[in-house]
Amino acid sequence: MEFTTERVLERKLKAVEDAIYEDVLELPVWQTRQGYYAAPGEYTDCGEWESISLGERWVCSDGTTRWFKTTVEIPEKFAGKYVVLELDFGGEALVKINGVIKSALTSYLEKNEAQRTRVVLPGIPSAGERLEIEAEAGLNYMEFAAFRRQGITSIEYQFRMAKMAVVDPVAEKYYFDIKTAFDAVMALKSPIDKLAAANVRIPFETTRVLESFTKDSYMYKKILDAVLHSLTVADADMGRDLLIKSIPSAASILKEKLSKIPHNPHA
């Protein structure tokens, strides 16, 4: 797969991902306060509640706990639909909705695929329903371990994201199907292709050796063919409405082509 083709596919994947949410309600201002963990359910030196807005930062260290809370009223256009929250306060957090723990969040200083930001609402919401949302956040200890070895004792997190969104289930399913296929293509990619994409010149003898390592070229070509044909049909250039209309056909092509790949390439 040529480098430019790979970038085009990634751009289309991002467009499909962005189309998953059909309606979005930003939640830009929350209440927050800080305390220090003493024992299970016990905290000391808890400050007063104050406002915090998207983009603001807060400092966290061992034992620091920071709470975020807000109240949301379900809009009419969200009623009866599959609704989620997308939250990123920084660090790691537990999220409660109406006093019940519903999910955990994981954030990193540099965004990556290991982040966990989605919280599914408990049940199908009704118009006018009020949700009390509270998050209890602290250090991401796995990430902070590297800073601790350098003698760093605190870290600054950013309140990056807070929104409620309606999920389009067809777009969501297609995204995860096509993303899985694309990831398989990247995993099966020949070492030669990877070096060529980086404009590395390879001696002929080295090329022969690398070719011997490429045992899954059949699967690579078949899955790549499915991804290319499917994303070609996905109309990502003329707005979300046309993209959504094109997804059923794109999904059908992906399913058809993948289903024709034999488990044994020699069968």
Coordinates of C-alpha atoms in Angstrom, one line a residue:
M1 CA 0.0 0.0 0.0
E2 CA 1.4 3.3 -1.0
F3 CA 2.1 5.9 1.7
T4 CA -0.4 8.4 0.1
T5 CA -3.1 5.7 -0.2
E6 CA -2.6 4.9 3.5
R7 CA -3.1 8.5 4.5
V8 CA -6.3 8.7 2.3
L9 CA -7.7 5.7 4.0
E10 CA -6.9 7.1 7.5
R11 CA -8.6 10.4 6.5
K12 CA -11.7 8.5 5.5
L13 CA -11.6 6.4 8.7
K14 CA -11.5 9.6 10.7
A15 CA -14.5 11.0 8.7
V16 CA -16.5 7.8 9.5
E17 CA -15.5 8.1 13.2
D18 CA -16.6 11.7 13.3
A19 CA -20.0 10.7 11.8
I20 CA -20.8 8.3 14.7
Y21 CA -22.4 11.2 16.7
E22 CA -25.5 12.6 15.0
D23 CA -26.2 15.2 17.7
V24 CA -23.8 16.7 20.3
L25 CA -24.5 18.8 23.4
E26 CA -21.3 20.4 24.8
L27 CA -21.0 20.6 28.6
P28 CA -18.4 23.3 29.0
V29 CA -18.7 24.4 32.6
W30 CA -18.7 22.1 35.7
Q31 CA -18.2 22.5 39.4
T32 CA -15.0 21.2 40.9
R33 CA -13.2 20.9 44.2
Q34 CA -10.1 19.2 45.5
G35 CA -9.4 16.9 48.5
Y36 CA -6.9 14.3 49.7
Y37 CA -7.5 10.6 50.1
A38 CA -7.3 9.4 53.7
A39 CA -9.1 6.0 53.7
P40 CA -11.8 4.3 51.7
G41 CA -14.6 6.9 51.5
E42 CA -12.7 9.4 53.6
Y43 CA -11.0 12.6 52.4
T44 CA -9.4 15.5 54.2
D45 CA -8.7 19.2 53.3
C46 CA -11.6 19.3 50.9
G47 CA -12.0 22.7 49.3
E48 CA -15.1 24.6 48.3
W49 CA -16.9 23.9 45.0
E50 CA -15.9 26.3 42.2
S51 CA -16.4 26.6 38.5
I52 CA -14.1 25.0 36.0
S53 CA -14.3 25.3 32.2
L54 CA -13.1 23.2 29.3
G55 CA -9.4 23.9 28.6
E56 CA -8.5 24.7 32.2
R57 CA -5.8 22.8 34.1
W58 CA -5.4 21.3 37.5
V59 CA -2.5 19.9 39.4
C60 CA -2.5 16.3 40.7
S61 CA -0.1 14.4 43.0
D62 CA -0.2 11.3 45.2
G63 CA -3.3 11.3 47.3
T64 CA -4.9 14.1 45.4
T65 CA -8.6 13.7 44.5
R66 CA -10.5 16.2 42.4
W67 CA -14.2 16.0 41.9
F68 CA -16.2 17.3 38.9
K69 CA -19.9 17.6 38.8
T70 CA -22.8 18.9 36.7
T71 CA -26.5 18.5 36.1
V72 CA -27.8 17.8 32.6
E73 CA -31.3 17.9 31.4
I74 CA -32.0 15.6 28.4
P75 CA -33.0 17.6 25.3
E76 CA -36.1 16.6 23.3
K77 CA -34.0 15.5 20.3
F78 CA -32.0 13.1 22.5
A79 CA -35.1 11.4 24.0
G80 CA -35.5 7.7 23.2
K81 CA -32.1 7.4 21.6
Y82 CA -28.7 5.7 22.3
V83 CA -26.9 8.5 24.2
V84 CA -23.4 8.6 25.7
L85 CA -21.1 11.0 27.5
E86 CA -17.6 11.8 26.2
L87 CA -15.5 13.0 29.1
D88 CA -11.8 13.7 29.6
F89 CA -10.8 15.4 32.8
G90 CA -7.2 14.2 32.9
G91 CA -5.8 11.3 34.9
E92 CA -8.1 8.5 35.8
A93 CA -11.6 8.8 37.1
L94 CA -14.7 7.0 38.3
V95 CA -18.0 8.4 36.9
K96 CA -21.3 8.3 38.8
I97 CA -24.7 9.1 37.3
N98 CA -27.4 9.8 39.8
G99 CA -25.1 8.5 42.6
V100 CA -24.4 5.1 40.9
I101 CA -20.9 4.3 39.5
K102 CA -21.3 3.7 35.8
S103 CA -17.8 3.8 34.2
A104 CA -14.1 4.5 34.6
L105 CA -12.1 7.0 32.5
T106 CA -8.5 6.9 31.5
S107 CA -6.7 9.9 30.1
Y108 CA -3.1 10.4 29.0
L109 CA -1.0 13.6 28.5
E110 CA -0.7 12.7 24.8
K111 CA -3.9 11.3 23.3
N112 CA -3.7 7.7 22.2
E113 CA -6.0 4.7 21.5
A114 CA -5.6 3.5 25.1
Q115 CA -7.7 6.4 26.3
R116 CA -11.2 5.6 27.7
T117 CA -13.6 8.5 27.5
R118 CA -17.0 7.1 26.8
V119 CA -19.8 6.6 29.4
V120 CA -23.0 5.0 28.2
L121 CA -26.1 6.4 29.9
P122 CA -28.1 4.0 32.1
G123 CA -31.1 3.2 29.9
I124 CA -32.9 5.2 27.2
P125 CA -33.3 8.8 28.3
S126 CA -36.6 10.7 28.3
A127 CA -37.0 14.4 27.4
G128 CA -36.5 16.6 30.5
E129 CA -34.9 13.9 32.5
R130 CA -32.2 15.3 34.8
L131 CA -28.9 13.5 35.3
E132 CA -26.5 14.3 38.2
I133 CA -23.1 13.5 36.8
E134 CA -20.0 13.3 39.1
A135 CA -16.5 12.2 38.4
E136 CA -13.8 11.5 41.0
A137 CA -10.4 11.9 39.4
G138 CA -6.8 11.2 40.4
L139 CA -3.4 10.2 39.0
N140 CA -3.0 8.0 36.0
Y141 CA -0.4 5.9 37.9
M142 CA 0.8 3.9 35.0
E143 CA 1.7 7.0 33.0
F144 CA 3.0 8.9 36.1
A145 CA 5.5 6.1 37.0
A146 CA 7.9 7.5 34.4
F147 CA 7.7 10.9 36.0
R148 CA 8.1 9.5 39.4
R149 CA 11.4 7.9 38.4
Q150 CA 12.7 11.3 37.5
G151 CA 11.8 12.7 40.9
I152 CA 8.7 14.6 39.8
T153 CA 6.0 14.7 42.5
S154 CA 3.1 16.3 40.7
I155 CA 1.6 16.6 37.2
E156 CA -0.7 19.1 35.5
Y157 CA -3.8 17.7 33.7
Q158 CA -6.2 19.5 31.4
F159 CA -10.0 19.4 31.4
R160 CA -10.2 18.5 27.7
M161 CA -13.7 17.3 26.8
A162 CA -17.2 17.1 28.2
K163 CA -20.2 16.4 25.9
M164 CA -23.3 14.3 25.6
A165 CA -24.0 12.8 22.2
V166 CA -26.5 10.7 20.3
V167 CA -24.9 7.6 18.6
D168 CA -25.8 6.5 15.1
P169 CA -25.6 2.7 15.6
V170 CA -25.1 2.0 11.8
A171 CA -22.2 4.4 11.5
E172 CA -20.7 3.1 14.8
K173 CA -20.8 -0.5 13.7
Y174 CA -19.3 0.3 10.3
Y175 CA -16.5 2.3 11.9
F176 CA -15.5 -0.5 14.2
D177 CA -15.7 -3.1 11.4
I178 CA -13.7 -1.1 8.9
K179 CA -11.2 0.0 11.6
T180 CA -10.6 -3.6 12.6
A181 CA -10.0 -4.5 8.9
F182 CA -7.7 -1.6 8.4
D183 CA -5.7 -2.5 11.6
A184 CA -5.3 -6.0 10.2
V185 CA -4.0 -4.6 6.9
M186 CA -1.4 -2.6 8.9
A187 CA -0.4 -5.6 11.0
L188 CA 0.1 -7.8 7.9
K189 CA 1.9 -5.1 6.0
S190 CA 5.2 -6.4 4.5
P191 CA 8.4 -5.0 6.0
I192 CA 9.4 -4.0 2.5
D193 CA 6.2 -1.8 2.1
K194 CA 6.9 -0.2 5.5
L195 CA 10.5 0.7 4.5
A196 CA 9.3 1.9 1.0
A197 CA 6.8 4.2 2.6
A198 CA 9.6 5.8 4.6
N199 CA 11.6 6.2 1.3
V200 CA 14.3 3.8 2.5
R201 CA 16.3 2.3 -0.4
I202 CA 16.8 -1.5 0.1
P203 CA 19.5 -3.6 -1.4
F204 CA 18.2 -6.5 -3.6
E205 CA 19.6 -9.1 -1.2
T206 CA 17.9 -7.5 1.8
T207 CA 14.7 -7.4 -0.2
R208 CA 14.8 -11.2 -0.8
V209 CA 15.3 -11.8 2.9
L210 CA 12.5 -9.5 4.0
E211 CA 10.2 -11.2 1.4
S212 CA 10.8 -14.5 3.1
F213 CA 9.4 -13.0 6.4
T214 CA 6.1 -12.0 4.6
K215 CA 4.1 -15.1 5.1
D216 CA 0.6 -13.5 5.1
S217 CA 0.8 -11.6 1.8
Y218 CA -2.3 -13.4 0.5
M219 CA -4.4 -12.2 3.5
Y220 CA -2.9 -8.8 3.3
K221 CA -3.9 -8.3 -0.3
K222 CA -7.4 -9.7 0.2
I223 CA -8.2 -7.6 3.3
L224 CA -6.7 -4.5 1.7
D225 CA -8.9 -5.1 -1.3
A226 CA -11.9 -5.2 0.9
V227 CA -10.9 -2.0 2.8
L228 CA -10.1 -0.1 -0.4
H229 CA -13.4 -1.0 -2.1
S230 CA -15.5 -0.3 1.0
L231 CA -14.0 3.1 1.8
T232 CA -14.1 4.1 -1.9
V233 CA -17.9 3.8 -1.6
A234 CA -18.0 5.8 1.7
D235 CA -18.6 9.3 0.6
A236 CA -16.5 11.3 3.0
D237 CA -16.1 14.5 0.9
M238 CA -19.5 16.0 0.7
G239 CA -20.7 16.3 4.3
R240 CA -22.1 14.0 7.0
D241 CA -25.5 13.4 5.5
L242 CA -24.1 11.9 2.3
L243 CA -21.5 9.9 4.2
I244 CA -24.3 8.4 6.4
K245 CA -26.3 7.5 3.3
S246 CA -23.3 5.8 1.8
I247 CA -22.4 3.7 4.8
P248 CA -24.9 0.8 4.3
S249 CA -23.4 0.2 0.8
A250 CA -19.9 0.5 2.1
A251 CA -20.6 -1.9 4.9
S252 CA -22.2 -4.4 2.6
I253 CA -19.1 -4.4 0.3
L254 CA -16.8 -4.9 3.3
K255 CA -18.9 -7.8 4.6
E256 CA -19.1 -9.5 1.2
K257 CA -15.4 -9.3 0.4
L258 CA -14.3 -10.3 3.8
S259 CA -16.7 -13.3 3.8
K260 CA -15.1 -14.6 0.6
I261 CA -11.6 -14.8 2.1
P262 CA -10.9 -18.5 2.9
H263 CA -9.5 -19.3 6.3
N264 CA -6.8 -21.4 4.5
P265 CA -5.4 -19.4 1.5
H266 CA -4.5 -22.6 -0.2
A267 CA -8.1 -24.0 0.0

